[in-house]
XYZ file of C-alpha atoms in Angstrom:
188
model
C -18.481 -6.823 -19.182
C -15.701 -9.331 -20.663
C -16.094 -8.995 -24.024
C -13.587 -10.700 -26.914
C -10.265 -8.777 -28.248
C -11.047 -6.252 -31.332
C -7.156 -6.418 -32.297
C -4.877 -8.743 -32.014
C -3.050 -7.708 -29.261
C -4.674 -10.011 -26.309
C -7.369 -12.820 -26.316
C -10.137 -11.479 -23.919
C -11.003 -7.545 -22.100
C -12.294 -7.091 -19.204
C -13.773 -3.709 -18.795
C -13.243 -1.377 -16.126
C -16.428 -2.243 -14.198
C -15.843 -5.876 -14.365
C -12.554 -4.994 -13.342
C -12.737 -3.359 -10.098
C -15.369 -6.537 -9.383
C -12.561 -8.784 -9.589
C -10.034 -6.333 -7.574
C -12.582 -5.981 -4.358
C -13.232 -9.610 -4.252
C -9.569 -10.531 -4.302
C -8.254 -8.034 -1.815
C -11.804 -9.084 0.535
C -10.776 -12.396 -0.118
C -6.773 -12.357 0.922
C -7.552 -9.168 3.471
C -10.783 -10.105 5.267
C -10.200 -7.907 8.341
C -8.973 -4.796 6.216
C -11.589 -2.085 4.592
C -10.005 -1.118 1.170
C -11.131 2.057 -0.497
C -11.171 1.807 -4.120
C -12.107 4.940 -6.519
C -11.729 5.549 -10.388
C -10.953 8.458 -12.098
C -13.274 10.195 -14.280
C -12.937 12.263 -17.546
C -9.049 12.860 -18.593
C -8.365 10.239 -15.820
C -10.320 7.693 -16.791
C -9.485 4.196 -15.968
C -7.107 5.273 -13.376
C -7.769 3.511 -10.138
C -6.611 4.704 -6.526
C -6.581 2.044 -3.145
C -6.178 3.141 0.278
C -6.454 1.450 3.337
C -5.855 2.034 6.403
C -3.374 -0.063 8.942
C -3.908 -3.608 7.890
C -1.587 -5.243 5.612
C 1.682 -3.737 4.449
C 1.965 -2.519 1.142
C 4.771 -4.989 -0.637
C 2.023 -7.804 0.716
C -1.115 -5.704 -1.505
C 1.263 -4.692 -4.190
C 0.959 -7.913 -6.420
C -2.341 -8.259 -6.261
C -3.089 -4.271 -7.724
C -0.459 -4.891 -10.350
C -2.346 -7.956 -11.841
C -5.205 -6.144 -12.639
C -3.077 -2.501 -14.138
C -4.509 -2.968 -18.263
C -1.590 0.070 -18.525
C 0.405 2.579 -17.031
C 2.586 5.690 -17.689
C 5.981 6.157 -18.359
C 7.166 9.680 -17.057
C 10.424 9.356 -18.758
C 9.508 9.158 -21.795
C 5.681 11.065 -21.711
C 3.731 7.602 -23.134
C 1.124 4.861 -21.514
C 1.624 1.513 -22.594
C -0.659 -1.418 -22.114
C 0.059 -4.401 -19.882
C -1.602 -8.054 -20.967
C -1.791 -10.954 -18.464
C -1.854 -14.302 -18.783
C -5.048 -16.445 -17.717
C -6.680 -19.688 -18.252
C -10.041 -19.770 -19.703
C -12.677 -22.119 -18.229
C -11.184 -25.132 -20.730
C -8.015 -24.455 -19.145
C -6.436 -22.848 -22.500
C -4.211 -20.033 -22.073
C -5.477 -16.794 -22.757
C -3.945 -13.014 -22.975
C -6.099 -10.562 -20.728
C -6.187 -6.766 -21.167
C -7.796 -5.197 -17.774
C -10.149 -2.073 -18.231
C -7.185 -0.062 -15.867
C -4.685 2.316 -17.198
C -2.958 2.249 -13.892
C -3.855 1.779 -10.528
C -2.085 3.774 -8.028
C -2.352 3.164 -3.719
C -1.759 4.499 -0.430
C -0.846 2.464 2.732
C -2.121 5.095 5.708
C -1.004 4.188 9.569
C -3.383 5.527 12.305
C -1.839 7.470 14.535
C -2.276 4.354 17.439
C -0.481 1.860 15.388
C 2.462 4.451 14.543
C 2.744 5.457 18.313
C 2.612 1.593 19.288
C 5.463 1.220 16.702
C 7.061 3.997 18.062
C 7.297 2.319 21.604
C 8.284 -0.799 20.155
C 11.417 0.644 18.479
C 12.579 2.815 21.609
C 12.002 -0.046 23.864
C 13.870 -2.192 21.570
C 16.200 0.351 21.039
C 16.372 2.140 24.378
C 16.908 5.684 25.133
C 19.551 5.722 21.842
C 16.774 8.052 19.806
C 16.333 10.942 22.569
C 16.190 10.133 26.664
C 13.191 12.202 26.242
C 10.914 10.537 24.301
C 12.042 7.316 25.303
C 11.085 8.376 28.674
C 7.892 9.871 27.498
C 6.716 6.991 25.154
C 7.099 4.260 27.064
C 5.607 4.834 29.777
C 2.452 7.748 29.129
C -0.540 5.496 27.365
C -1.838 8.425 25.295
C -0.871 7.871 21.629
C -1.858 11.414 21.058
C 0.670 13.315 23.323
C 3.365 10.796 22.306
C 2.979 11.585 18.405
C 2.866 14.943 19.671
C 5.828 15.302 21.604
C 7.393 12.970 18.730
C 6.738 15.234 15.879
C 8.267 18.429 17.932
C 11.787 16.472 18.568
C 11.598 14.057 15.403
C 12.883 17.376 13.002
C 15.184 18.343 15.752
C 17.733 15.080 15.927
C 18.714 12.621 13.516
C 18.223 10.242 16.044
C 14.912 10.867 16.806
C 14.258 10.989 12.595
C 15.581 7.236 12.826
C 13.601 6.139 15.315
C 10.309 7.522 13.542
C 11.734 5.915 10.008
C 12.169 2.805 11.836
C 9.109 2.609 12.813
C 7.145 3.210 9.736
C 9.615 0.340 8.243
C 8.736 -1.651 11.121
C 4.858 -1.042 10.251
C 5.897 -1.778 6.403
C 8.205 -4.653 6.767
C 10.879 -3.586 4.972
C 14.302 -4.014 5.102
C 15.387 -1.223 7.447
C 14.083 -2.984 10.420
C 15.069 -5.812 12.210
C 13.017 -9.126 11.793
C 11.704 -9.467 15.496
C 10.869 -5.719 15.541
C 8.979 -6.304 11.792
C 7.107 -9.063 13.538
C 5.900 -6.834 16.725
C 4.845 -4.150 14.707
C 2.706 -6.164 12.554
C-alpha cells in the first residue's frame, strides 16, 4: 500500500508488501531465466528481507537493484538502524523522496555444484597442471562433477595452490577482479 509521508522526512512510503511487489518484478524483469527466492522476517526481524538464487547472475550485477529498495539498515559499529530515502519521479514527473517498507535486505549468491566444477575445469585448463598435477589430471578429463568436487575438496585444504585454483574459480563464477577477463567470460 503506498500511502503519503506522516513526517517530514520523505514524500511517499511504500510498505513492505508493496515493496517486495516491486523487488520480484524488477529482478523477473532484468533476470528472466533466474528463480529468485525472496523471504521476510517476522517479529523482532521484521522488515528484513533475504534473496537467494541460485547460479544465474553474479552478485555485483543483483546488488544495485536490492539496494534501491533497502527503506534502512544497521550499523554494527555503532549498534543503530538508520533509514535510507530514494529519489523517484511521481507520475507528473515531479521529484519525490521514497521511504521503502525494508529495514535491510540481505542476499546469497549459491553456485551448484556443476557450475563450480565446470569453473573448476576452466581455471586448470587455463591454468594447467600449476594448482596440483592431480586434479588437473582428474578434472579435465573425468565428466562427473561429483567426484571432481570431491577429489577437489580433499586436496583444496591441503595446498595453497589447489586453494587458488578453487578461489579462482568462484571469482571466475562472480566476476570479480581476481580473475582474468577471458576466464570471467567462460565461466559466466
Amino acid at each position: 500500500m503506498t500511502r503519503p509521508a506522516m513526517s517530514g522526512s520523505y514524500d511517499q512510503y511504500i510498505d513492505l508488501d508493496e515493496t517486495l511487489r516491486l523487488l520480484r518484478a524488477e529482478l523477473k524483469r532484468e533476470f528472466p531465466g533466474t528463480t529468485f527466492s525472496i523471504r521476510r522476517s517476522r517479529g523482532t526481524g521484521y522488515g528484513w528481507v533475504r534473496v537467494a538464487w541460485t547460479d544465474g547472475p553474479p552478485s555485483e550485477a543483483v546488488a544495485p537493484i536490492l539496494r534501491g529498495y533497502e527503506g534502512g539498515g544497521f550499523d554494527g559499529m555503532t549498534d543503530s538502524s538508520y533509514s535510507v530515502q530514494h529519489q523517484a519521479a511521481d507520475g507528473n514527473g515531479t521529484p519525490v523522496r521514497v521511504q521503502y517498507g525494508t529495514r535491510g535486505i540481505n542476499w546469497e549468491h549459491h553456485i551448484s555444484d556443476a557450475r563450480l566444477a565446470r569453473a573448476i575445469r576452466l581455471v586448470l585448463g587455463y591454468f594447467g597442471d600449476w594448482a596440483h598435477p592431480e586434479l588437473a589430471a582428474l578434472a579435465l578429463s573425468d565428466p562427473d562433477d561429483a567426484a571432481v568436487l570431491q577429489r577437489a575438496s580433499n586436496i583444496f585444504p591441503r595446498h595453497s595452490r589447489s586453494q587458488d585454483a578453487y578461489m579462482m574459480a568462484r571469482a571466475a563464477i562472480e566476476g570479480t577482479g581476481q580473475a582474468p577477463d577471458d576466464l570471467r567470460r567462460a565461466c559466466q
